[in-house]
PDB file of C-alpha atoms and ligand atoms in Angstrom:
ATOM      1  CA  MET B  29     167.520 -16.086 -58.412  1.00 49.00           C
ATOM      2  CA  ILE B  30     170.165 -14.674 -55.324  1.00 50.00           C
ATOM      3  CA  PRO B  31     168.905 -11.956 -53.449  1.00 49.00           C
ATOM      4  CA  LYS B  32     170.392  -8.767 -54.222  1.00 51.00           C
ATOM      5  CA  THR B  33     172.269  -7.334 -50.969  1.00 50.00           C
ATOM      6  CA  PRO B  34     171.989  -3.421 -50.735  1.00 50.00           C
ATOM      7  CA  LEU B  35     174.905  -2.097 -51.621  1.00 50.00           C
ATOM      8  CA  PRO B  36     176.468   0.343 -48.548  1.00 50.00           C
ATOM      9  CA  SER B  37     176.617   2.745 -50.663  1.00 49.00           C
ATOM     10  CA  GLU B  38     172.883   2.497 -51.843  1.00 48.00           C
ATOM     11  CA  PRO B  39     170.705   4.660 -50.302  1.00 50.00           C
ATOM     12  CA  HIS B  40     168.671   3.731 -47.302  1.00 51.00           C
ATOM     13  CA  THR B  41     164.504   3.873 -47.425  1.00 60.00           C
ATOM     14  CA  GLY B  42     162.742   4.602 -45.127  1.00 69.00           C
ATOM     15  CA  PRO B  43     162.830   6.752 -41.775  1.00 79.00           C
ATOM     16  CA  GLN B  44     166.512   5.341 -40.431  1.00 80.00           C
ATOM     17  CA  ARG B  45     166.128   7.394 -37.062  1.00 91.00           C
ATOM     18  CA  ALA B  46     163.935   5.896 -34.385  1.00 95.00           C
ATOM     19  CA  VAL B  47     161.155   8.079 -33.026  1.00 97.00           C
ATOM     20  CA  LYS B  48     159.411   8.610 -29.624  1.00 97.00           C
ATOM     21  CA  LEU B  49     156.159   9.613 -28.815  1.00 97.00           C
ATOM     22  CA  ALA B  50     154.877  11.500 -26.369  1.00 98.00           C
ATOM     23  CA  PRO B  51     151.082  11.763 -25.229  1.00 97.00           C
ATOM     24  CA  SER B  52     150.009  15.035 -24.404  1.00 98.00           C
ATOM     25  CA  LEU B  53     147.932  15.733 -21.178  1.00 98.00           C
ATOM     26  CA  LEU B  54     145.714  17.805 -22.526  1.00 97.00           C
ATOM     27  CA  ALA B  55     143.692  15.433 -23.779  1.00 96.00           C
ATOM     28  CA  CYS B  56     143.625  13.084 -21.162  1.00 96.00           C
ATOM     29  CA  ASP B  57     140.860  12.811 -17.916  1.00 96.00           C
ATOM     30  CA  PHE B  58     141.409  15.415 -15.149  1.00 96.00           C
ATOM     31  CA  THR B  59     139.561  13.273 -12.522  1.00 97.00           C
ATOM     32  CA  ARG B  60     141.774  10.047 -13.381  1.00 97.00           C
ATOM     33  CA  LEU B  61     145.508  11.699 -14.303  1.00 97.00           C
ATOM     34  CA  GLY B  62     147.072   8.731 -11.999  1.00 97.00           C
ATOM     35  CA  GLU B  63     145.601   6.232 -14.092  1.00 97.00           C
ATOM     36  CA  GLU B  64     145.812   7.726 -17.759  1.00 97.00           C
ATOM     37  CA  LEU B  65     149.407   7.859 -16.739  1.00 98.00           C
ATOM     38  CA  ARG B  66     149.283   4.509 -16.466  1.00 97.00           C
ATOM     39  CA  THR B  67     147.329   3.911 -19.723  1.00 96.00           C
ATOM     40  CA  ILE B  68     150.941   5.317 -21.179  1.00 96.00           C
ATOM     41  CA  GLU B  69     153.585   3.602 -19.506  1.00 96.00           C
ATOM     42  CA  GLU B  70     154.720   2.651 -22.752  1.00 94.00           C
ATOM     43  CA  ALA B  71     155.138   6.017 -24.341  1.00 97.00           C
ATOM     44  CA  ASP B  72     158.471   7.755 -24.319  1.00 97.00           C
ATOM     45  CA  TRP B  73     157.319  11.329 -22.618  1.00 98.00           C
ATOM     46  CA  ALA B  74     154.023  12.204 -21.496  1.00 98.00           C
ATOM     47  CA  HIS B  75     153.705  16.006 -23.234  1.00 98.00           C
ATOM     48  CA  VAL B  76     152.582  18.613 -20.470  1.00 98.00           C
ATOM     49  CA  ASP B  77     150.694  22.084 -22.038  1.00 98.00           C
ATOM     50  CA  VAL B  78     150.526  24.818 -19.715  1.00 98.00           C
ATOM     51  CA  MET B  79     148.879  27.923 -20.605  1.00 98.00           C
ATOM     52  CA  ASP B  80     147.752  31.109 -20.033  1.00 98.00           C
ATOM     53  CA  GLY B  81     145.446  33.064 -21.299  1.00 98.00           C
ATOM     54  CA  GLN B  82     147.872  35.389 -22.433  1.00 98.00           C
ATOM     55  CA  PHE B  83     150.562  33.583 -24.821  1.00 98.00           C
ATOM     56  CA  VAL B  84     147.586  32.054 -26.560  1.00 98.00           C
ATOM     57  CA  PRO B  85     144.113  32.328 -26.247  1.00 98.00           C
ATOM     58  CA  ASN B  86     143.248  29.466 -23.671  1.00 98.00           C
ATOM     59  CA  ILE B  87     144.237  28.332 -20.232  1.00 98.00           C
ATOM     60  CA  SER B  88     145.297  24.738 -19.322  1.00 98.00           C
ATOM     61  CA  PHE B  89     146.564  24.445 -15.950  1.00 98.00           C
ATOM     62  CA  GLY B  90     150.152  25.048 -14.424  1.00 98.00           C
ATOM     63  CA  LEU B  91     152.177  23.944 -11.620  1.00 98.00           C
ATOM     64  CA  PRO B  92     150.077  21.384  -9.600  1.00 98.00           C
ATOM     65  CA  ILE B  93     149.384  18.763 -12.085  1.00 98.00           C
ATOM     66  CA  LEU B  94     152.536  19.009 -12.885  1.00 98.00           C
ATOM     67  CA  ALA B  95     153.399  17.986  -9.331  1.00 98.00           C
ATOM     68  CA  ALA B  96     150.707  15.252  -9.524  1.00 98.00           C
ATOM     69  CA  ALA B  97     151.566  13.786 -12.579  1.00 98.00           C
ATOM     70  CA  ARG B  98     155.285  13.031 -11.476  1.00 98.00           C
ATOM     71  CA  ARG B  99     153.832  12.179  -8.022  1.00 98.00           C
ATOM     72  CA  ALA B 100     151.827   9.522 -10.230  1.00 98.00           C
ATOM     73  CA  SER B 101     154.572   8.769 -12.778  1.00 98.00           C
ATOM     74  CA  GLY B 102     157.658   7.775 -13.755  1.00 98.00           C
ATOM     75  CA  LEU B 103     157.789   8.868 -17.179  1.00 98.00           C
ATOM     76  CA  TYR B 104     160.052  11.636 -18.868  1.00 98.00           C
ATOM     77  CA  MET B 105     157.826  15.198 -18.224  1.00 98.00           C
ATOM     78  CA  ASP B 106     157.807  17.104 -21.327  1.00 99.00           C
ATOM     79  CA  VAL B 107     156.822  20.696 -20.367  1.00 99.00           C
ATOM     80  CA  HIS B 108     155.512  22.794 -23.045  1.00 99.00           C
ATOM     81  CA  LEU B 109     154.978  26.259 -21.722  1.00 99.00           C
ATOM     82  CA  MET B 110     152.523  28.526 -23.931  1.00 99.00           C
ATOM     83  CA  ILE B 111     153.637  31.313 -21.522  1.00 98.00           C
ATOM     84  CA  GLU B 112     154.651  35.289 -21.571  1.00 98.00           C
ATOM     85  CA  SER B 113     158.067  35.548 -20.621  1.00 98.00           C
ATOM     86  CA  PRO B 114     158.576  32.114 -19.369  1.00 98.00           C
ATOM     87  CA  GLU B 115     161.697  32.878 -17.418  1.00 98.00           C
ATOM     88  CA  ARG B 116     159.833  33.741 -14.941  1.00 98.00           C
ATOM     89  CA  TYR B 117     158.261  30.820 -14.050  1.00 98.00           C
ATOM     90  CA  LEU B 118     161.860  28.196 -15.305  1.00 98.00           C
ATOM     91  CA  ARG B 119     163.110  27.566 -11.690  1.00 98.00           C
ATOM     92  CA  ASP B 120     159.656  26.618 -10.841  1.00 98.00           C
ATOM     93  CA  PHE B 121     158.216  23.708 -13.416  1.00 99.00           C
ATOM     94  CA  ALA B 122     161.775  22.544 -12.734  1.00 98.00           C
ATOM     95  CA  GLU B 123     161.271  22.182  -9.261  1.00 98.00           C
ATOM     96  CA  ALA B 124     157.906  20.756  -9.326  1.00 98.00           C
ATOM     97  CA  GLY B 125     158.619  18.380 -11.561  1.00 98.00           C
ATOM     98  CA  ALA B 126     160.206  19.206 -15.685  1.00 98.00           C
ATOM     99  CA  ASP B 127     162.686  16.831 -17.600  1.00 98.00           C
ATOM    100  CA  GLY B 128     162.613  18.800 -20.010  1.00 99.00           C
ATOM    101  CA  LEU B 129     161.345  22.800 -20.248  1.00 99.00           C
ATOM    102  CA  THR B 130     160.043  24.202 -23.807  1.00 99.00           C
ATOM    103  CA  VAL B 131     159.892  27.831 -24.473  1.00 99.00           C
ATOM    104  CA  HIS B 132     158.116  29.577 -27.612  1.00 99.00           C
ATOM    105  CA  VAL B 133     160.347  31.621 -29.872  1.00 98.00           C
ATOM    106  CA  GLU B 134     157.525  34.545 -29.786  1.00 98.00           C
ATOM    107  CA  SER B 135     157.325  34.554 -25.639  1.00 98.00           C
ATOM    108  CA  THR B 136     160.745  35.763 -24.584  1.00 98.00           C
ATOM    109  CA  ARG B 137     162.518  38.973 -25.574  1.00 97.00           C
ATOM    110  CA  HIS B 138     165.577  36.303 -24.935  1.00 98.00           C
ATOM    111  CA  ILE B 139     165.543  33.513 -26.106  1.00 98.00           C
ATOM    112  CA  HIS B 140     169.022  32.550 -25.588  1.00 98.00           C
ATOM    113  CA  ARG B 141     168.995  33.730 -21.723  1.00 98.00           C
ATOM    114  CA  ALA B 142     165.643  31.454 -21.568  1.00 98.00           C
ATOM    115  CA  VAL B 143     167.523  28.140 -23.505  1.00 98.00           C
ATOM    116  CA  GLN B 144     170.454  29.124 -20.813  1.00 98.00           C
ATOM    117  CA  MET B 145     168.373  29.207 -17.827  1.00 98.00           C
ATOM    118  CA  ILE B 146     166.862  25.276 -18.202  1.00 98.00           C
ATOM    119  CA  HIS B 147     170.619  24.516 -18.571  1.00 98.00           C
ATOM    120  CA  GLU B 148     171.662  25.930 -15.130  1.00 98.00           C
ATOM    121  CA  LEU B 149     168.581  24.146 -13.371  1.00 98.00           C
ATOM    122  CA  GLY B 150     169.844  21.053 -14.602  1.00 98.00           C
ATOM    123  CA  LYS B 151     166.609  20.314 -17.129  1.00 98.00           C
ATOM    124  CA  HIS B 152     166.657  19.622 -21.351  1.00 98.00           C
ATOM    125  CA  ALA B 153     166.442  22.781 -23.137  1.00 99.00           C
ATOM    126  CA  GLY B 154     163.880  22.805 -26.021  1.00 99.00           C
ATOM    127  CA  VAL B 155     162.451  25.920 -28.179  1.00 99.00           C
ATOM    128  CA  THR B 156     159.107  26.402 -30.369  1.00 99.00           C
ATOM    129  CA  LEU B 157     158.423  29.142 -32.802  1.00 98.00           C
ATOM    130  CA  ASN B 158     153.996  29.425 -33.745  1.00 98.00           C
ATOM    131  CA  PRO B 159     153.289  27.572 -37.892  1.00 98.00           C
ATOM    132  CA  GLY B 160     152.963  31.886 -38.935  1.00 98.00           C
ATOM    133  CA  THR B 161     156.912  32.065 -37.098  1.00 98.00           C
ATOM    134  CA  PRO B 162     159.801  31.978 -40.048  1.00 98.00           C
ATOM    135  CA  LEU B 163     162.536  29.313 -39.239  1.00 98.00           C
ATOM    136  CA  GLU B 164     164.647  31.618 -39.188  1.00 98.00           C
ATOM    137  CA  ALA B 165     163.365  32.611 -35.463  1.00 98.00           C
ATOM    138  CA  VAL B 166     164.718  29.269 -34.474  1.00 98.00           C
ATOM    139  CA  ARG B 167     168.074  28.806 -36.503  1.00 98.00           C
ATOM    140  CA  PRO B 168     170.501  31.145 -33.452  1.00 97.00           C
ATOM    141  CA  VAL B 169     170.020  28.586 -30.731  1.00 98.00           C
ATOM    142  CA  LEU B 170     169.361  25.145 -32.838  1.00 98.00           C
ATOM    143  CA  GLY B 171     173.414  23.884 -31.698  1.00 98.00           C
ATOM    144  CA  ASP B 172     172.340  24.817 -28.238  1.00 98.00           C
ATOM    145  CA  VAL B 173     169.035  23.365 -27.535  1.00 98.00           C
ATOM    146  CA  ASP B 174     168.045  20.209 -26.459  1.00 98.00           C
ATOM    147  CA  THR B 175     164.991  20.087 -28.398  1.00 98.00           C
ATOM    148  CA  VAL B 176     163.665  21.886 -31.509  1.00 98.00           C
ATOM    149  CA  LEU B 177     159.323  21.631 -31.379  1.00 99.00           C
ATOM    150  CA  VAL B 178     157.299  22.202 -34.972  1.00 98.00           C
ATOM    151  CA  MET B 179     153.999  23.157 -33.582  1.00 99.00           C
ATOM    152  CA  SER B 180     151.791  21.924 -36.651  1.00 98.00           C
ATOM    153  CA  VAL B 181     148.306  23.421 -35.422  1.00 98.00           C
ATOM    154  CA  ASN B 182     148.410  27.248 -33.841  1.00 98.00           C
ATOM    155  CA  PRO B 183     148.581  26.836 -29.965  1.00 98.00           C
ATOM    156  CA  GLY B 184     145.816  26.954 -27.786  1.00 98.00           C
ATOM    157  CA  PHE B 185     143.736  24.423 -28.160  1.00 98.00           C
ATOM    158  CA  GLY B 186     144.465  20.404 -28.733  1.00 97.00           C
ATOM    159  CA  GLY B 187     141.428  18.969 -31.592  1.00 96.00           C
ATOM    160  CA  GLN B 188     142.576  21.233 -34.398  1.00 98.00           C
ATOM    161  CA  LYS B 189     143.902  19.797 -37.984  1.00 98.00           C
ATOM    162  CA  PHE B 190     147.420  19.092 -39.192  1.00 98.00           C
ATOM    163  CA  LEU B 191     148.416  22.138 -41.054  1.00 98.00           C
ATOM    164  CA  SER B 192     149.852  20.131 -43.800  1.00 94.00           C
ATOM    165  CA  GLY B 193     152.719  22.763 -44.327  1.00 97.00           C
ATOM    166  CA  SER B 194     154.438  21.705 -41.297  1.00 98.00           C
ATOM    167  CA  LEU B 195     156.027  19.095 -42.790  1.00 98.00           C
ATOM    168  CA  GLU B 196     158.218  21.046 -45.074  1.00 98.00           C
ATOM    169  CA  ARG B 197     159.049  23.179 -42.295  1.00 98.00           C
ATOM    170  CA  VAL B 198     159.898  20.049 -40.422  1.00 98.00           C
ATOM    171  CA  ARG B 199     162.542  18.771 -43.553  1.00 98.00           C
ATOM    172  CA  THR B 200     163.902  22.080 -43.683  1.00 98.00           C
ATOM    173  CA  LEU B 201     164.723  21.975 -39.683  1.00 98.00           C
ATOM    174  CA  ARG B 202     165.987  18.583 -40.087  1.00 98.00           C
ATOM    175  CA  ARG B 203     168.389  19.653 -42.765  1.00 98.00           C
ATOM    176  CA  TRP B 204     169.893  22.203 -40.412  1.00 98.00           C
ATOM    177  CA  LEU B 205     170.120  19.980 -37.596  1.00 98.00           C
ATOM    178  CA  ASP B 206     172.122  17.779 -39.740  1.00 98.00           C
ATOM    179  CA  GLU B 207     174.641  20.607 -40.708  1.00 98.00           C
ATOM    180  CA  LEU B 208     174.913  21.839 -37.673  1.00 98.00           C
ATOM    181  CA  GLY B 209     175.697  17.408 -36.130  1.00 97.00           C
ATOM    182  CA  SER B 210     172.790  18.144 -33.985  1.00 97.00           C
ATOM    183  CA  GLU B 211     171.687  15.423 -31.844  1.00 97.00           C
ATOM    184  CA  ALA B 212     168.595  17.574 -30.515  1.00 98.00           C
ATOM    185  CA  VAL B 213     165.014  15.861 -30.404  1.00 98.00           C
ATOM    186  CA  LEU B 214     162.943  17.389 -33.602  1.00 98.00           C
ATOM    187  CA  GLN B 215     159.686  17.143 -32.149  1.00 98.00           C
ATOM    188  CA  VAL B 216     156.083  17.499 -34.064  1.00 98.00           C
ATOM    189  CA  ASP B 217     153.119  18.459 -31.921  1.00 98.00           C
ATOM    190  CA  GLY B 218     149.266  19.173 -33.363  1.00 98.00           C
ATOM    191  CA  GLY B 219     146.988  17.295 -35.163  1.00 98.00           C
ATOM    192  CA  VAL B 220     149.026  14.355 -34.475  1.00 98.00           C
ATOM    193  CA  SER B 221     147.553  10.868 -35.692  1.00 96.00           C
ATOM    194  CA  ALA B 222     148.192   7.713 -37.593  1.00 95.00           C
ATOM    195  CA  ALA B 223     147.061   9.305 -40.441  1.00 96.00           C
ATOM    196  CA  ASN B 224     149.934  11.580 -40.599  1.00 97.00           C
ATOM    197  CA  ALA B 225     152.803   9.867 -38.054  1.00 97.00           C
ATOM    198  CA  HIS B 226     154.417   7.672 -40.525  1.00 97.00           C
ATOM    199  CA  ALA B 227     154.977  10.716 -43.021  1.00 97.00           C
ATOM    200  CA  LEU B 228     156.795  12.621 -40.618  1.00 98.00           C
ATOM    201  CA  ALA B 229     158.935   9.886 -39.621  1.00 97.00           C
ATOM    202  CA  GLU B 230     159.448  10.793 -42.758  1.00 97.00           C
ATOM    203  CA  ALA B 231     160.428  14.335 -42.989  1.00 97.00           C
ATOM    204  CA  GLY B 232     163.079  13.635 -39.707  1.00 98.00           C
ATOM    205  CA  ALA B 233     160.317  13.826 -37.531  1.00 98.00           C
ATOM    206  CA  THR B 234     162.270  12.105 -34.022  1.00 98.00           C
ATOM    207  CA  CYS B 235     159.708  12.719 -31.348  1.00 98.00           C
ATOM    208  CA  LEU B 236     155.337  12.810 -31.754  1.00 98.00           C
ATOM    209  CA  VAL B 237     153.215  14.597 -29.064  1.00 98.00           C
ATOM    210  CA  ALA B 238     150.082  13.537 -30.003  1.00 97.00           C
ATOM    211  CA  GLY B 239     146.717  14.854 -27.435  1.00 97.00           C
ATOM    212  CA  SER B 240     143.655  13.003 -28.923  1.00 96.00           C
ATOM    213  CA  ALA B 241     144.959  10.111 -30.977  1.00 96.00           C
ATOM    214  CA  VAL B 242     146.482   8.586 -27.842  1.00 96.00           C
ATOM    215  CA  PHE B 243     142.967   9.930 -25.908  1.00 95.00           C
ATOM    216  CA  ARG B 244     140.049  10.875 -26.664  1.00 87.00           C
ATOM    217  CA  ALA B 245     139.326   7.316 -28.856  1.00 78.00           C
ATOM    218  CA  ASP B 246     139.549   3.661 -26.829  1.00 89.00           C
ATOM    219  CA  GLY B 247     141.395   4.971 -24.365  1.00 84.00           C
ATOM    220  CA  GLY B 248     145.416   5.335 -24.182  1.00 83.00           C
ATOM    221  CA  ALA B 249     147.171   2.476 -24.761  1.00 88.00           C
ATOM    222  CA  ALA B 250     145.248   1.797 -28.022  1.00 91.00           C
ATOM    223  CA  GLY B 251     145.579   4.835 -28.941  1.00 91.00           C
ATOM    224  CA  LEU B 252     149.299   5.064 -28.552  1.00 95.00           C
ATOM    225  CA  GLU B 253     149.269   0.750 -29.732  1.00 93.00           C
ATOM    226  CA  ARG B 254     147.774   3.163 -33.360  1.00 94.00           C
ATOM    227  CA  LEU B 255     150.080   5.187 -33.254  1.00 95.00           C
ATOM    228  CA  ARG B 256     152.636   2.446 -32.790  1.00 94.00           C
ATOM    229  CA  THR B 257     151.359   0.594 -35.256  1.00 94.00           C
ATOM    230  CA  SER B 258     151.073   3.611 -38.028  1.00 95.00           C
ATOM    231  CA  LEU B 259     155.142   3.598 -37.378  1.00 94.00           C
ATOM    232  CA  THR B 260     155.805   0.626 -38.628  1.00 89.00           C
ATOM    233  CA  GLY B 261     159.377  -0.052 -40.506  1.00 88.00           C
ATOM    234  CA  VAL B 262     160.296   3.493 -38.120  1.00 88.00           C
ATOM    235  CA  PRO B 263     162.576   2.456 -35.509  1.00 81.00           C
ATOM    236  CA  GLN B 264     161.431   2.662 -32.710  1.00 71.00           C
ATOM    237  CA  THR B 265     163.051   3.552 -29.273  1.00 75.00           C
TER     238      THR B 265
HETATM  239  C1  DX5 Q  71     148.099  22.469 -28.854  1.00 61.50           C
HETATM  240  C2  DX5 Q  71     148.749  21.809 -27.678  1.00 61.50           C
HETATM  241  C3  DX5 Q  71     148.721  20.264 -27.951  1.00 61.50           C
HETATM  242  C4  DX5 Q  71     147.703  19.466 -27.865  1.00 61.50           C
HETATM  243  C5  DX5 Q  71     147.981  19.060 -29.149  1.00 61.50           C
HETATM  244  O1  DX5 Q  71     148.319  24.411 -28.134  1.00 61.50           O
HETATM  245  O2  DX5 Q  71     150.732  22.519 -27.574  1.00 61.50           O
HETATM  246  O3  DX5 Q  71     149.648  19.931 -27.350  1.00 61.50           O
HETATM  247  O4  DX5 Q  71     147.612  19.207 -26.393  1.00 61.50           O
HETATM  248  O5  DX5 Q  71     146.985  18.378 -28.981  1.00 61.50           O
HETATM  249  P1  DX5 Q  71     145.860  17.267 -30.043  1.00 61.50           P
HETATM  250  O6  DX5 Q  71     146.865  15.898 -30.618  1.00 61.50           O
HETATM  251  O7  DX5 Q  71     144.954  17.203 -30.041  1.00 61.50           O
HETATM  252  O8  DX5 Q  71     146.307  18.250 -31.082  1.00 61.50           O
HETATM  253 ZN1   ZN Q  72     152.585  20.603 -26.682  1.00 61.50          ZN
END
């Protein structure tokens, strides 16, 4: 039998976009930050979760830890600001070594201005929203940002369960970005693991943040490898 050659008009099967992996340092052993960063050298980004005890009910770490991570690693520092009025600190985080700065739409009265400020600092700008916030809240800035982050848990803590409704939110944002012709990274954060990574890529995500799934079992390198294996068939960056 002659093998069937797919015609160009046939629909593609499976995700066609490359997916970045961004381990969250929140789950790593801070006494060994430099070593932990070395275990994830093969990652695409390092995700840095900053929490102020106001915007979210937890305090994580801030500028000195970002600066230390920056000194210890050449990885792209993807900084997720879970802080009130992030405009006040954008310059500081940029100077401490952020490559990308993501702000919550709920944390500022002026999301558009915050995005502009990040760009003026020469950094990639991201916007994100809590699971309870309608997607429409980020729509006005979708054409201006480099990253859109779908929170798939309520922000504040690592190790929470993935909220399954997030898949539909990723699909909707994928459609909106495609309609705009935007190449923005569509990132997902919270409860991501080898069990849902492939489905998220199918839904159109292009960057997966994972804390516990990378660092909490048998170490960063093995955790990363498990995620990559679960993405078999998805183009890798
Ligand atoms: C939650 C943080 C996440 C968190 C993810 O507020 O934004 O980045 O570290 O951790 P896991 O992957 O354990 O859900
Ligand atoms: Zn995060």
